PDB file of C-alpha atoms in Angstrom:
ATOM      1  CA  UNK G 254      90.341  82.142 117.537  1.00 59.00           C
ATOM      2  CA  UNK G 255      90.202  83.940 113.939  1.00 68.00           C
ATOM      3  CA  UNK G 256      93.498  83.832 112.033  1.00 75.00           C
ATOM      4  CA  UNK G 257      95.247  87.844 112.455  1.00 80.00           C
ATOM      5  CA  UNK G 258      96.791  88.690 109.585  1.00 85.00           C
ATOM      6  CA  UNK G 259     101.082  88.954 109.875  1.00 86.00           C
ATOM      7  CA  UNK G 260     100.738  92.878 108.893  1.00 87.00           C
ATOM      8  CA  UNK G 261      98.154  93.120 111.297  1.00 87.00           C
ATOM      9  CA  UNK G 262     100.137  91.358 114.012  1.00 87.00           C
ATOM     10  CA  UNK G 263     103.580  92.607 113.563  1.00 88.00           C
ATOM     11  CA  UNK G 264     101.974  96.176 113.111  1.00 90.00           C
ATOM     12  CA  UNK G 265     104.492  98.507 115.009  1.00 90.00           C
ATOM     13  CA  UNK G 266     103.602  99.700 119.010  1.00 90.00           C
ATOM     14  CA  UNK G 267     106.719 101.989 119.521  1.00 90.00           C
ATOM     15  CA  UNK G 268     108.703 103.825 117.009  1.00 92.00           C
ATOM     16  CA  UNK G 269     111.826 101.520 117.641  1.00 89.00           C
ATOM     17  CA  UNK G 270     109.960  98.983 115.567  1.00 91.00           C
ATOM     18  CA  UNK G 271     108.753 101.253 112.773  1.00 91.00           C
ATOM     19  CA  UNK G 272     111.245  99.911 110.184  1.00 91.00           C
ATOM     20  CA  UNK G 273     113.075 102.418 107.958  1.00 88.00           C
ATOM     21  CA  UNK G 274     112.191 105.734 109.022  1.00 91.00           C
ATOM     22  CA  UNK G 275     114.685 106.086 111.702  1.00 91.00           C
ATOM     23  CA  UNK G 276     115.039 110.156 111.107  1.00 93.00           C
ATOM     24  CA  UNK G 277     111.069 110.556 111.776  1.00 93.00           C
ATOM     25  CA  UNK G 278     110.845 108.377 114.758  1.00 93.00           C
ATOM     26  CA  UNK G 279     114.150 110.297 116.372  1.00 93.00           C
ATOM     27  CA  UNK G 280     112.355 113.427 115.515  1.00 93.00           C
ATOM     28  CA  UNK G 281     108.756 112.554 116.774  1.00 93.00           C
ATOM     29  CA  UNK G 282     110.317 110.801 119.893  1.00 92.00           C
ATOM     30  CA  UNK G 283     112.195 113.981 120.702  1.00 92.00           C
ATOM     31  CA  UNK G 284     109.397 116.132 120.202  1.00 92.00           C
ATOM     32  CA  UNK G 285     107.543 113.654 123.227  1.00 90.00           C
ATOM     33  CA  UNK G 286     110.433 113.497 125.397  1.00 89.00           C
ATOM     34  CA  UNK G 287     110.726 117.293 125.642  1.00 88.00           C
ATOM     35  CA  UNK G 288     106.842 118.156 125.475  1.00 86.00           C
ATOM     36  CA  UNK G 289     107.794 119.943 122.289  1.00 89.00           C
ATOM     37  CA  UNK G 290     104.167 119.033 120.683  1.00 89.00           C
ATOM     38  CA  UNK G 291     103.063 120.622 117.526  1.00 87.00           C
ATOM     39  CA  UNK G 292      99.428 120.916 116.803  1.00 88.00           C
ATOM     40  CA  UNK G 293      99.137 119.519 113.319  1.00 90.00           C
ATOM     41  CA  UNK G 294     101.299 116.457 111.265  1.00 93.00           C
ATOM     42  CA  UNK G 295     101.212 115.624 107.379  1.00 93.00           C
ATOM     43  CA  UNK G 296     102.813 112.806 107.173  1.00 94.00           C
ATOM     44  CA  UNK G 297     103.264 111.470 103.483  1.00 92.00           C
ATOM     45  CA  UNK G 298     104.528 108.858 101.324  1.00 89.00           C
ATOM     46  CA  UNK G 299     103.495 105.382  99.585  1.00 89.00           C
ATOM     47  CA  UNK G 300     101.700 103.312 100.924  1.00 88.00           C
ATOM     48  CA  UNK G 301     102.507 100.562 103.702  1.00 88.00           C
ATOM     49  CA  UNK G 302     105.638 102.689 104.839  1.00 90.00           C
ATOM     50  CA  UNK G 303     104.287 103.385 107.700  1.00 89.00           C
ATOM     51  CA  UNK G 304     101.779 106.111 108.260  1.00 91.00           C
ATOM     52  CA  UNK G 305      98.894 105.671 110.060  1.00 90.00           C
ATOM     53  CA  UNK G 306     100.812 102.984 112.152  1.00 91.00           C
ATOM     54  CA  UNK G 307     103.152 106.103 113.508  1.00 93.00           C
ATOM     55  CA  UNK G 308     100.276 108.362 113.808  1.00 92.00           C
ATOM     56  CA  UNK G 309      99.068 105.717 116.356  1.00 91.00           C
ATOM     57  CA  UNK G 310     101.968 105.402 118.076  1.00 91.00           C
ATOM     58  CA  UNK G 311     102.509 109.280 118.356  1.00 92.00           C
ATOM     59  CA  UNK G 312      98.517 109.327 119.517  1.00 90.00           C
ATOM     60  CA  UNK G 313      99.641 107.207 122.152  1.00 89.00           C
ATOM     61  CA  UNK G 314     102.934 108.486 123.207  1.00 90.00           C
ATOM     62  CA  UNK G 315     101.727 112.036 123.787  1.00 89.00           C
ATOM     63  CA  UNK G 316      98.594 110.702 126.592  1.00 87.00           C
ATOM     64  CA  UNK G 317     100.927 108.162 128.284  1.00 85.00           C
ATOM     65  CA  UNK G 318     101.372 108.045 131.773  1.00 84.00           C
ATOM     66  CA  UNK G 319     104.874 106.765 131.946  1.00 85.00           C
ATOM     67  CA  UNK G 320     106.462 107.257 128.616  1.00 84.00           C
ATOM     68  CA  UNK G 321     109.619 105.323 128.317  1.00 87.00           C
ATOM     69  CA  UNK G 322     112.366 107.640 126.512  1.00 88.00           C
ATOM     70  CA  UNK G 323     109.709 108.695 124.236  1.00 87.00           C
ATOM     71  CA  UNK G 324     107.951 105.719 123.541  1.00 88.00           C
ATOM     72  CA  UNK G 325     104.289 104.458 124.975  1.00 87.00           C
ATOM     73  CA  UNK G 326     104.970 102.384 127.699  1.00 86.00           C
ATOM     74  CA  UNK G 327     102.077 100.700 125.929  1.00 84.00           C
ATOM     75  CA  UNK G 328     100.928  99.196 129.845  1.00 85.00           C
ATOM     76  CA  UNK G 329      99.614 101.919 131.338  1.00 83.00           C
ATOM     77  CA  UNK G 330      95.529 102.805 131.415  1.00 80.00           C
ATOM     78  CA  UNK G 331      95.140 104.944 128.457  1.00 80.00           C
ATOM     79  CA  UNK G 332      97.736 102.908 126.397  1.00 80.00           C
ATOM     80  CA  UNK G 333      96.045  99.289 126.981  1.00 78.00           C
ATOM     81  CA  UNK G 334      92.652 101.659 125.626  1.00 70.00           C
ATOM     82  CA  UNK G 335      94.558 101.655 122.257  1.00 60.00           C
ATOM     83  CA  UNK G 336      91.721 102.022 119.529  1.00 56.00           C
ATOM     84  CA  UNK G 337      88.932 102.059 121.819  1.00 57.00           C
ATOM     85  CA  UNK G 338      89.966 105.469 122.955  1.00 62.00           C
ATOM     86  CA  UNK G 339      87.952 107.696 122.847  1.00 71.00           C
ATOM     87  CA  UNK G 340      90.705 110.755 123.104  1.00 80.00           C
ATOM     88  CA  UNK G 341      91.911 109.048 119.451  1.00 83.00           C
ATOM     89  CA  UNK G 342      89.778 109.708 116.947  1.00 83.00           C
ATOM     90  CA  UNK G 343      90.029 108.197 113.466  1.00 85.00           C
ATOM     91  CA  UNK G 344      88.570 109.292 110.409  1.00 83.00           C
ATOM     92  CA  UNK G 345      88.781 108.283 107.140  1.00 83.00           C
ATOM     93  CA  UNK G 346      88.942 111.186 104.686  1.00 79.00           C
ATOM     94  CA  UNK G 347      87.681 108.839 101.558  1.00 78.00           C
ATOM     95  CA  UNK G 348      84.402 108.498 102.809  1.00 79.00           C
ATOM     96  CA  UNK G 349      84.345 111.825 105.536  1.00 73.00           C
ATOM     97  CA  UNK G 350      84.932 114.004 102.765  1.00 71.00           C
ATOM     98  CA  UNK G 351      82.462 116.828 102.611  1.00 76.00           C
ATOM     99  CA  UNK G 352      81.848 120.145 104.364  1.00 79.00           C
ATOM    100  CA  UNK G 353      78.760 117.943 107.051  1.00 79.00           C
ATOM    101  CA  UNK G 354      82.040 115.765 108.530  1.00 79.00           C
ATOM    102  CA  UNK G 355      84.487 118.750 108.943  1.00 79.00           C
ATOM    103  CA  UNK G 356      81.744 120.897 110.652  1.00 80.00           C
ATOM    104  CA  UNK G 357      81.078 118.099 112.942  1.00 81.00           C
ATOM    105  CA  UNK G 358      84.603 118.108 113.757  1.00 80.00           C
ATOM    106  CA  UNK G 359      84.696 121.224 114.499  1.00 79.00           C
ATOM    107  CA  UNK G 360      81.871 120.845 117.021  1.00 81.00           C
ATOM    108  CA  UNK G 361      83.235 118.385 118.505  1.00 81.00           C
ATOM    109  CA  UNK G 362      86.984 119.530 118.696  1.00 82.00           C
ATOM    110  CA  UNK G 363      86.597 122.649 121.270  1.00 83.00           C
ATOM    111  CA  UNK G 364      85.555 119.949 124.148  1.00 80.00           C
ATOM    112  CA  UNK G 365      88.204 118.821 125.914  1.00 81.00           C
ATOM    113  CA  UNK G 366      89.464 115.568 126.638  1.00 80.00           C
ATOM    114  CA  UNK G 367      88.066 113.256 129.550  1.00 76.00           C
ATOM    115  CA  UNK G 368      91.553 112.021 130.106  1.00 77.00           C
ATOM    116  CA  UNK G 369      94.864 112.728 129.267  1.00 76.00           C
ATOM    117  CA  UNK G 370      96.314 115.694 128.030  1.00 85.00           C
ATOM    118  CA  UNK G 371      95.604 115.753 124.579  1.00 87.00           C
ATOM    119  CA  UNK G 372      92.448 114.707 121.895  1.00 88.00           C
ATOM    120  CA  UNK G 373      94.396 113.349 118.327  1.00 89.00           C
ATOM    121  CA  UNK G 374      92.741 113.174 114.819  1.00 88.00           C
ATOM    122  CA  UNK G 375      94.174 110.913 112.935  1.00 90.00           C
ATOM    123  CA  UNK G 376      92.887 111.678 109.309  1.00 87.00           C
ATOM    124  CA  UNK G 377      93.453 109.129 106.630  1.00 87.00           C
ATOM    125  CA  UNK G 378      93.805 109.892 102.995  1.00 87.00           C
ATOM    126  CA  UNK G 379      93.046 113.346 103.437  1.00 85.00           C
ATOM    127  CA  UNK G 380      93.767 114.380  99.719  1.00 85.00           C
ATOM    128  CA  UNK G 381      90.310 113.189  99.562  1.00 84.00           C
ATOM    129  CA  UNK G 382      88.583 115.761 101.158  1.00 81.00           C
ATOM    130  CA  UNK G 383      86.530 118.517  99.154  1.00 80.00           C
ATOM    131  CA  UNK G 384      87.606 121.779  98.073  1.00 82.00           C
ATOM    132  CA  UNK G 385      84.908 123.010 100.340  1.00 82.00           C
ATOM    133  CA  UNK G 386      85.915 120.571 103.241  1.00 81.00           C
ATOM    134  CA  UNK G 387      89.595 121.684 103.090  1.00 82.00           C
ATOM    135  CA  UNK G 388      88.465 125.489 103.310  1.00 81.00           C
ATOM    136  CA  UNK G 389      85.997 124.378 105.995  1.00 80.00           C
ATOM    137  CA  UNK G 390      89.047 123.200 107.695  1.00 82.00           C
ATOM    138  CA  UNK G 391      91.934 125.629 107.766  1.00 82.00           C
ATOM    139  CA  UNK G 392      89.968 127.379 110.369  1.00 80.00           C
ATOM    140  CA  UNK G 393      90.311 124.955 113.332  1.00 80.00           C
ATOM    141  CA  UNK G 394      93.785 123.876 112.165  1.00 83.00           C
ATOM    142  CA  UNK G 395      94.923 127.295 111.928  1.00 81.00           C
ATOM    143  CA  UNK G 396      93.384 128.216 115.503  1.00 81.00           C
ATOM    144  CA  UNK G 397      92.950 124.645 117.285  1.00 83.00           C
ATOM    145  CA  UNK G 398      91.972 124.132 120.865  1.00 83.00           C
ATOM    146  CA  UNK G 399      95.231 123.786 123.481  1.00 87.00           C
ATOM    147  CA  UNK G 400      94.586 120.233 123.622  1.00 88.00           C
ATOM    148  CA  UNK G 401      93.957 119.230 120.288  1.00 88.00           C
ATOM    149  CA  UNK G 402      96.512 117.506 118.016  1.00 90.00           C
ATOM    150  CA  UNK G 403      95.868 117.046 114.019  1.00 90.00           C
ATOM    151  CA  UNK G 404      97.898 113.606 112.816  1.00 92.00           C
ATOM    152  CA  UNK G 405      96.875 113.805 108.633  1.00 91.00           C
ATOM    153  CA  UNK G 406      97.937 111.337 106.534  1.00 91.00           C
ATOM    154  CA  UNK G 407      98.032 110.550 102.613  1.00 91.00           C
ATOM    155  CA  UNK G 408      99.785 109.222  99.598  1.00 89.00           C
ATOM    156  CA  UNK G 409      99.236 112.505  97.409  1.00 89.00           C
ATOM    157  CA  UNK G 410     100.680 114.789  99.329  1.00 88.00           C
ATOM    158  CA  UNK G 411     100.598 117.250  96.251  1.00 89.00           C
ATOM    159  CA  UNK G 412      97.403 117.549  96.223  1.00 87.00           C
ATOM    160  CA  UNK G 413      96.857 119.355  99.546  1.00 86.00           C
ATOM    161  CA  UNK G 414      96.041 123.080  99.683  1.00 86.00           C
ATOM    162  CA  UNK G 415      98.944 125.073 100.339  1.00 87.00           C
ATOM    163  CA  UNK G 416      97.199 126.902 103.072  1.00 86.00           C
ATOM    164  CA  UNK G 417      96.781 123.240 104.630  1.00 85.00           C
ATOM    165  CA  UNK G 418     100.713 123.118 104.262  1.00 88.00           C
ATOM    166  CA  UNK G 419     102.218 125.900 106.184  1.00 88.00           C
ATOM    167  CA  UNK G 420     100.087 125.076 108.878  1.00 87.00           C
ATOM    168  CA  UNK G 421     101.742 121.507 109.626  1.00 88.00           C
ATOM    169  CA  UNK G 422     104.562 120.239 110.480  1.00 92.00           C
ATOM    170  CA  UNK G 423     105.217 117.610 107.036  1.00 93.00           C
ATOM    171  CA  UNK G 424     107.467 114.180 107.131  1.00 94.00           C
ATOM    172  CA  UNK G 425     107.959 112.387 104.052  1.00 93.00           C
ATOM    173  CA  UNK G 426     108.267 108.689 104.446  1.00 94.00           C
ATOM    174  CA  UNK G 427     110.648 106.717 102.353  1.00 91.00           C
ATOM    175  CA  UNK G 428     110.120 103.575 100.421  1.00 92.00           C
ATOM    176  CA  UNK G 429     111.528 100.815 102.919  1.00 91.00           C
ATOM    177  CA  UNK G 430     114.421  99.737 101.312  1.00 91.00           C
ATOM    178  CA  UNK G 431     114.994  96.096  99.985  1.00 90.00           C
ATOM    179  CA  UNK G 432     117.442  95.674 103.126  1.00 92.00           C
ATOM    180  CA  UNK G 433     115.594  96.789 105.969  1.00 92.00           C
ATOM    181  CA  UNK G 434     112.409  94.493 104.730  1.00 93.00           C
ATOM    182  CA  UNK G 435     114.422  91.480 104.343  1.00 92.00           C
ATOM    183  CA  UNK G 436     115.438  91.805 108.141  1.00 93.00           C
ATOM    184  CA  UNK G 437     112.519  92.225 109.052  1.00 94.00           C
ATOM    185  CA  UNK G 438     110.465  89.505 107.239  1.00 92.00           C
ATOM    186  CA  UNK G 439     113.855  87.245 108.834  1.00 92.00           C
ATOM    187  CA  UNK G 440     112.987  88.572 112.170  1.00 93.00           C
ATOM    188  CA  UNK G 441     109.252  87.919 111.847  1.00 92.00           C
ATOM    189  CA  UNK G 442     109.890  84.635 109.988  1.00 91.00           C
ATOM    190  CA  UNK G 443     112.083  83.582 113.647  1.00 91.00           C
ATOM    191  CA  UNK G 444     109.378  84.314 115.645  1.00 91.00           C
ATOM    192  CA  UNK G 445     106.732  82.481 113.749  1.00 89.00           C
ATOM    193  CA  UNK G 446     108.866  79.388 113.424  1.00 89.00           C
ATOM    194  CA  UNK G 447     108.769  79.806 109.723  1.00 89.00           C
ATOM    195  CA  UNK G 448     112.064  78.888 107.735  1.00 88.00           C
ATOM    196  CA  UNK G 449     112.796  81.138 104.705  1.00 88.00           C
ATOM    197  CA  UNK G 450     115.512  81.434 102.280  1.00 87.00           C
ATOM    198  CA  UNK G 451     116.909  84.576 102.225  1.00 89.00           C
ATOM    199  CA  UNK G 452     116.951  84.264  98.471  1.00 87.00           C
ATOM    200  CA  UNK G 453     112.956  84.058  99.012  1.00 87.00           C
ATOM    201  CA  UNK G 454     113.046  87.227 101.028  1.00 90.00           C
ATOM    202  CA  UNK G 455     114.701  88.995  99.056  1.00 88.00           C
ATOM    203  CA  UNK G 456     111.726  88.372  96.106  1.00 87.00           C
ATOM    204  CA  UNK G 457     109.239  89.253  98.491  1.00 90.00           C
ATOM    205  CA  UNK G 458     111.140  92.630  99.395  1.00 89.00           C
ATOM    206  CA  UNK G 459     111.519  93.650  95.740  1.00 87.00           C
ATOM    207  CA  UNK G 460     107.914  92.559  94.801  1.00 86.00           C
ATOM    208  CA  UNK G 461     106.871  94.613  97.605  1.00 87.00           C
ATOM    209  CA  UNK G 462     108.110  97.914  95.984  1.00 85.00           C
ATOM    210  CA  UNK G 463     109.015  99.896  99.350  1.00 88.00           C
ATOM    211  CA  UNK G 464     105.734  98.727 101.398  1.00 89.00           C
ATOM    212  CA  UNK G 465     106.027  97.042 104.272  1.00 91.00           C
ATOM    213  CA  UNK G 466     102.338  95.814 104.512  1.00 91.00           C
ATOM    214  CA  UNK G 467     102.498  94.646 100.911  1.00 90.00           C
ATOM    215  CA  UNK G 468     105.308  92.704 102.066  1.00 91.00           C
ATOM    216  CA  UNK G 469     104.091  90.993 104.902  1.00 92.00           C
ATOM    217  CA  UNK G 470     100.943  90.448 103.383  1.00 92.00           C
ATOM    218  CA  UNK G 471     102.635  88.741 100.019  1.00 90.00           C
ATOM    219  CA  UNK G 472     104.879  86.603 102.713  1.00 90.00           C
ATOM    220  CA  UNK G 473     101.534  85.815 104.699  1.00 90.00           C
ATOM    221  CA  UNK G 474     100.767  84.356 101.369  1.00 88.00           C
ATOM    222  CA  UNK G 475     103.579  82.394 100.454  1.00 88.00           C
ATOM    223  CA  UNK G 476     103.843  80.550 104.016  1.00 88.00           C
ATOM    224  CA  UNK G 477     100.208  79.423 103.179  1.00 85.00           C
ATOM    225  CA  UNK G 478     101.632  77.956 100.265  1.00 81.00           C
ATOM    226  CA  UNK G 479     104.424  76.385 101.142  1.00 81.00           C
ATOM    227  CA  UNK G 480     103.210  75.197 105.050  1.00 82.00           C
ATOM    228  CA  UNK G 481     106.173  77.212 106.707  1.00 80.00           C
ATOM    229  CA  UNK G 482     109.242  76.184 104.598  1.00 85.00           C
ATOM    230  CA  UNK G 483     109.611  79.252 102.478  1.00 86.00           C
ATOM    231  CA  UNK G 484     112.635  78.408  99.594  1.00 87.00           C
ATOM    232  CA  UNK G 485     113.663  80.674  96.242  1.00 85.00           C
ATOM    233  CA  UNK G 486     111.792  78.670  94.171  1.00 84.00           C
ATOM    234  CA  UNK G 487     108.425  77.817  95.497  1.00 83.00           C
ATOM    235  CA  UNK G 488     108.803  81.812  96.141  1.00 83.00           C
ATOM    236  CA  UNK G 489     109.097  82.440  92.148  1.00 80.00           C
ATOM    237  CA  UNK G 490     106.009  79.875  91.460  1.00 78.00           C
ATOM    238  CA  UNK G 491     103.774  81.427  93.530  1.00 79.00           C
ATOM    239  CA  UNK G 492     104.129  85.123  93.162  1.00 78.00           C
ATOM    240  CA  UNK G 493     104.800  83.859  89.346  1.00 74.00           C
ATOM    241  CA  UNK G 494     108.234  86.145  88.941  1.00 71.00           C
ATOM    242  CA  UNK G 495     111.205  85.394  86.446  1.00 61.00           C
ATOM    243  CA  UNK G 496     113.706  83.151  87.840  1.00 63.00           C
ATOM    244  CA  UNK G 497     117.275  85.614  87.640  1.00 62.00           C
ATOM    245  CA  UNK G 498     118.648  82.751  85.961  1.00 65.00           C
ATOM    246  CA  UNK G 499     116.754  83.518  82.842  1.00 62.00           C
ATOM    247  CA  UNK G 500     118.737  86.975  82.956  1.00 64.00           C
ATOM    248  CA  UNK G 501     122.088  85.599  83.413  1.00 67.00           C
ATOM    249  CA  UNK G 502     121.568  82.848  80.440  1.00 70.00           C
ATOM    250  CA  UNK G 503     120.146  85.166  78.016  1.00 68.00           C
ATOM    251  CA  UNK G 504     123.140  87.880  78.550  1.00 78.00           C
ATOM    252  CA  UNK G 505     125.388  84.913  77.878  1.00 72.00           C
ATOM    253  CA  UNK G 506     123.601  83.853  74.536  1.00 74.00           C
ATOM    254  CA  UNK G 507     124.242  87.338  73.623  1.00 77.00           C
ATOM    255  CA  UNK G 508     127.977  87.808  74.453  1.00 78.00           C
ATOM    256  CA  UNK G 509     128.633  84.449  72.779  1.00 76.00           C
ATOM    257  CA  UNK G 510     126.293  85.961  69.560  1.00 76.00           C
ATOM    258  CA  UNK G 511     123.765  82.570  69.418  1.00 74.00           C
ATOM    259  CA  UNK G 512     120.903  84.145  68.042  1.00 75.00           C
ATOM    260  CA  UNK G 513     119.273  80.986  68.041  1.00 75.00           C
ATOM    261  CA  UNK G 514     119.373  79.702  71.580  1.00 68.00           C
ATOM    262  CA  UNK G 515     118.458  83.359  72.970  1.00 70.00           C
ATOM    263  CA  UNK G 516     115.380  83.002  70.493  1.00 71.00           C
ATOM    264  CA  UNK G 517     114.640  79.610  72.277  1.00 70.00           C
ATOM    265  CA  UNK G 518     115.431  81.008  75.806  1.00 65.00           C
ATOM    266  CA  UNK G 519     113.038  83.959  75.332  1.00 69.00           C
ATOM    267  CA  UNK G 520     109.972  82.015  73.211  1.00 68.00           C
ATOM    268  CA  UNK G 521     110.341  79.978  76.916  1.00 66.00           C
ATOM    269  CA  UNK G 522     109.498  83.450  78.813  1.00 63.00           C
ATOM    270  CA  UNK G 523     106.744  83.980  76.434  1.00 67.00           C
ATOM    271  CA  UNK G 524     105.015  80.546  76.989  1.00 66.00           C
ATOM    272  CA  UNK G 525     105.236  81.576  81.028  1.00 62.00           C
ATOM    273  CA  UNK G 526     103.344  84.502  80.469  1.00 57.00           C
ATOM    274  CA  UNK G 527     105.570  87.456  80.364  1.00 60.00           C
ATOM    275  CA  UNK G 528     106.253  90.152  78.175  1.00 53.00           C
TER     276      UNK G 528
END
């Protein structure tokens, strides 16, 4: 069987395990739970926070037979279907983006769904779309079929059309903090049978800048380096980041005023490439 990526396999299937957007997920749950759906989504932010994986989860929730508090049960019919649904319909705004793809949506939009309650477009990166597209658009989204749901997602939320704006309902993801994706690289690193230094994950978390995908995928990277014994320092060799200690000794040069050694110490973090 072909090797699955970790940020592939430990991609969320409830909102419980989206990790750090807890006031979204309580939102979005309770919006399911009561039958409370809106029409049309922007959700926005960096990326890996999170996105696409709760538009998914959402696209499920709202079709599933037996919903559990909110969540997919993710064993019923239409939520084994997952991507091969055809009552989920991805597109990718990057290379959908002219007025042809929106008017095909459009077509296709007023038929309803075959099963379940609702049909969900998921649009990724829909900054991306054309002037003309947009315009194309505000049409259906303004007046959209009973049974049709709009999930849009992007990173540049600013530049959206206004008119695009007050039509959704718009959640701003958050950067996962450094916290939250150490715990989670732990938890994933327990189930894989991996040992890791929480020194290590903590490197990861900050190299990762706020994205969970990044992270996974730069701790994906390090297990194949070390074979599954993730420490601090194989960490800093292969991701090539400062050692802290460098920090602490130069400060200490300074207090102590030895211009000399802190010359030494930082000609040393020169010859290892940085600035």
């Amino acid at each position: 069987m072909a090797y699955l990526a970790l940020y592939r396999k430990w991609r969320p299937r409830t909102f419980s395990e989206v990790v750090g957007q807890d006031p979204i997920m309580t939102a979005l749950k309770n919006q399911v739970r009561s039958g409370r759906i809106g029409h049309a989504y922007l959700f926005c932010g960096t990326r890996g926070t999170g996105k696409t994986s709760t538009a998914k989860i959402f696209a499920r929730a709202v079709n599933c037979l037996h919903p559990v508090d909110g969540d997919p049960c993710n064993e019923c019919e239409l939520c084994r279907e997952g991507e091969s649904d055809f009552n989920i319909l991805e597109i990718d705004a990057a290379s959908n983006n002219g007025v042809d793809s929106i008017r095909d949506l459009r077509e296709e939009v007023r038929y309803a769904p075959a099963r379940g309650k609702y049909k969900i477009y998921i649009i990724d990166e829909v900054h991306m779309l054309s002037a003309s597209a947009f315009n194309a658009f505000l049409k259906t989204l303004e007046e959209p079929p009973r049974h049709a749901i709009f999930i849009l997602a992007t990173t540049e939320k600013h530049k959206i059309l206004p008119t695009i704006l007050s039509r959704c309902q718009i959640y701003d993801f958050n950067r996962i903090s450094v916290e939250d994706t150490v715990n989670h690289l732990s938890y994933v690193a327990s189930k894989e049978g991996i040992s890791a230094e929480p020194e290590a994950l903590n490197v990861i978390a900050m190299k990762a800048d706020g994205g969970m995908r990044d992270a996974l995928s730069i701790f994906d990277q390090v297990v194949s380096f070390t074979g599954g014994n993730i420490t601090y320092k194989s960490v800093i060799d292969n991701l090539n980041v400062l050692d802290y200690e460098y920090y602490f000794r130069l400060t200490d040069c300074f207090l102590a005023n030895k211009v000399s050694d802190a010359l030494l110490l930082f000609n040393d973090v020169l010859n290892k490439g940085f600035d």
